[in-house]
Tab-separated table of C-alpha atoms in Angstrom:
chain	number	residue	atom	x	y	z
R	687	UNK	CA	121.078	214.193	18.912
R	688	UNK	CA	120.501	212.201	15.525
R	689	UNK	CA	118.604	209.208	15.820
R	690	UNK	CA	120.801	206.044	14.436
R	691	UNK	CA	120.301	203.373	11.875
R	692	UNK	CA	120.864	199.702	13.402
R	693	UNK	CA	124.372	199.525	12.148
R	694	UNK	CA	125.585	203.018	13.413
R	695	UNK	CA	124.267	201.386	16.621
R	696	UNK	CA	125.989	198.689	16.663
R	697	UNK	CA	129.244	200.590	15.185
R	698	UNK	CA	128.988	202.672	18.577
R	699	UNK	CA	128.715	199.653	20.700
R	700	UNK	CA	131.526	198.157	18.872
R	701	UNK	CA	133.831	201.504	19.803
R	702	UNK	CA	132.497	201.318	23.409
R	703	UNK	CA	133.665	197.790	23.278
R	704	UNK	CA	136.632	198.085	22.404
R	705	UNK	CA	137.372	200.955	24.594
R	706	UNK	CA	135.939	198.744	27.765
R	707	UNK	CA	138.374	196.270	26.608
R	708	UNK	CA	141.220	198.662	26.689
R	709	UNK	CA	140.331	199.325	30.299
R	710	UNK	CA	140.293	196.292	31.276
R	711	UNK	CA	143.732	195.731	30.288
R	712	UNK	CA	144.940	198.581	31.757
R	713	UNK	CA	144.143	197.404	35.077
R	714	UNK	CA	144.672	193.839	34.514
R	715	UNK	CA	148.373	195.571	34.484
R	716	UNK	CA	149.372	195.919	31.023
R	717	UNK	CA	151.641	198.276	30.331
R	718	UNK	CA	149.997	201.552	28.685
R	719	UNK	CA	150.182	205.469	28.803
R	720	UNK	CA	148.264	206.522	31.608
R	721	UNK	CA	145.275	207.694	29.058
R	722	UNK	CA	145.930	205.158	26.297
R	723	UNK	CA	145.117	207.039	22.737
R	724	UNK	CA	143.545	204.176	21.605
R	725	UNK	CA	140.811	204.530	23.871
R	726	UNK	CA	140.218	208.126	23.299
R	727	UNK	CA	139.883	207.214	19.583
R	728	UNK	CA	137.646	204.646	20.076
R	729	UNK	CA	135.520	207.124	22.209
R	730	UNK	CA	135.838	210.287	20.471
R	731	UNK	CA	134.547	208.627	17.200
R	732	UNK	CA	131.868	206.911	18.917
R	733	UNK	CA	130.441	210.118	20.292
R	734	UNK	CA	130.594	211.799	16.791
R	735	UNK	CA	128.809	208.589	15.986
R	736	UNK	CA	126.022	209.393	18.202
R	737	UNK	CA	126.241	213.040	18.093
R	738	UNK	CA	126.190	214.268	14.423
R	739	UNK	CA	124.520	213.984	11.150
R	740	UNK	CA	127.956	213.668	9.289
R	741	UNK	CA	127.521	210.865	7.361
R	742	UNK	CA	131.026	209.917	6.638
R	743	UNK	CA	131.202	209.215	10.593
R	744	UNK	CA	130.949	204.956	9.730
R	745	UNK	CA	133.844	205.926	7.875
R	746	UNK	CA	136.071	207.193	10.737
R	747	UNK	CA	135.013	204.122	12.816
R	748	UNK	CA	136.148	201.873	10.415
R	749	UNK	CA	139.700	203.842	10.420
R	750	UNK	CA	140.037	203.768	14.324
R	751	UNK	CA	138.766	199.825	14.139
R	752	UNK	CA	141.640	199.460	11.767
R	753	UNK	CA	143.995	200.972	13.921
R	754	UNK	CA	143.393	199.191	16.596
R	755	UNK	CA	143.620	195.925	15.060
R	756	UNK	CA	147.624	196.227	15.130
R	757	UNK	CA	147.481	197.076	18.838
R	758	UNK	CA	145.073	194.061	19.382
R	759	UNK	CA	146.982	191.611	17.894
R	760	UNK	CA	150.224	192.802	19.985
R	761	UNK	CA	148.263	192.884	23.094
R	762	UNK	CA	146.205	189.268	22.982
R	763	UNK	CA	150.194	187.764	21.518
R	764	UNK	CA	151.829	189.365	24.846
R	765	UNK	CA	148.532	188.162	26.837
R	766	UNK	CA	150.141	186.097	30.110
R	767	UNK	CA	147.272	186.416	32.473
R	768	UNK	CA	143.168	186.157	32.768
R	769	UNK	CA	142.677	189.627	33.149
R	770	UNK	CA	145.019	190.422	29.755
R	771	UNK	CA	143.364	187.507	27.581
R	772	UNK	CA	139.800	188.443	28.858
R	773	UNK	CA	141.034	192.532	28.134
R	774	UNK	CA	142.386	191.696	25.030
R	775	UNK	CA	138.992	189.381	23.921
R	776	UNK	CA	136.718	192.137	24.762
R	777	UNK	CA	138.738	194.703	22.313
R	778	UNK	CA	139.168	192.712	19.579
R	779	UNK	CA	135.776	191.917	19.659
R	780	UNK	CA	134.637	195.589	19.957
R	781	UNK	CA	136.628	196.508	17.134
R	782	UNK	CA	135.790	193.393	14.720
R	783	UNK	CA	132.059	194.565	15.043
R	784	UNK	CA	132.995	198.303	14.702
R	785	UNK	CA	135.096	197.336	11.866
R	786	UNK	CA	132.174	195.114	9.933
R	787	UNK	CA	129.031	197.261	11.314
R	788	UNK	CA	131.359	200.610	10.149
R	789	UNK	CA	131.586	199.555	6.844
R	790	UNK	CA	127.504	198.055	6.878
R	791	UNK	CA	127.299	201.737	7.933
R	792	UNK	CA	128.916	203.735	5.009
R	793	UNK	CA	127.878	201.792	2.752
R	794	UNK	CA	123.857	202.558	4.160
R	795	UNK	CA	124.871	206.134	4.148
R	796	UNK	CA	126.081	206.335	1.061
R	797	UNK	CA	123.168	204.348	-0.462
R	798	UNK	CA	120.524	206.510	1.369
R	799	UNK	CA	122.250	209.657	0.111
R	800	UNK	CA	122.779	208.619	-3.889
R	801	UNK	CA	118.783	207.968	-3.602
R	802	UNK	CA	117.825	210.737	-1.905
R	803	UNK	CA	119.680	212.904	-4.568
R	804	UNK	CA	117.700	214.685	-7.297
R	805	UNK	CA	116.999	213.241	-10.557
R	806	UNK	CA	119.119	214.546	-13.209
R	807	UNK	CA	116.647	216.993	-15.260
R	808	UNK	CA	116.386	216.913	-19.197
């Protein structure tokens, strides 16, 4: 397991936290497939996060974050009860911090790699 950079970290927490917050609507009793896909994006990508030295993984979180934001926006609009609003609150504030910490991320990544890179020879 790779160790990660402060905002890979909080990219993963951000994907965890917007997963949680898809649970929590599910059983505040909002209507969903029994395994919403959302949430097995938001995990799947996290654990790639953690798992492997890919470095375009910030990448892929930013592309579920962004994906989610469309099923965030419907879900905190249609939001009638606690247990919705609070669901709905924790996801869209998962996937605002994956979405800003994702891109923090790449951009580290690809920073790190362009100076690790060999100087061009003469």
């Amino acid at each position: 397991m790779k160790t990660l950079d402060r905002a890979e970290l909080i990219t993963v927490t951000g994907l965890v936290t917007g997963a949680a917050g898809l649970l929590i609507q599910k059983v505040a009793g909002v209507e969903m497939p029994v395994v919403p896909p959302g949430m097995i994006i938001l995990l799947v990508v996290a654990a790639l996060m953690a798992a492997t030295r890919w470095r375009w993984t910030p990448v892929l979180a930013v592309l579920a974050a962004l994906a989610e934001v469309a099923g965030f926006v419907g879900s905190l609009a249609d939001a009638d009860a606690f247990g919705e609003f609070a669901g709905a609150s924790v996801r869209g504030a998962g996937i605002t911090v994956a979405l800003v910490a994702g891109i923090a991320a790449a951009i580290g990544n690809y920073r790190s790699r362009k100076s690790a890179a060999p100087a061009p020879t003469r």
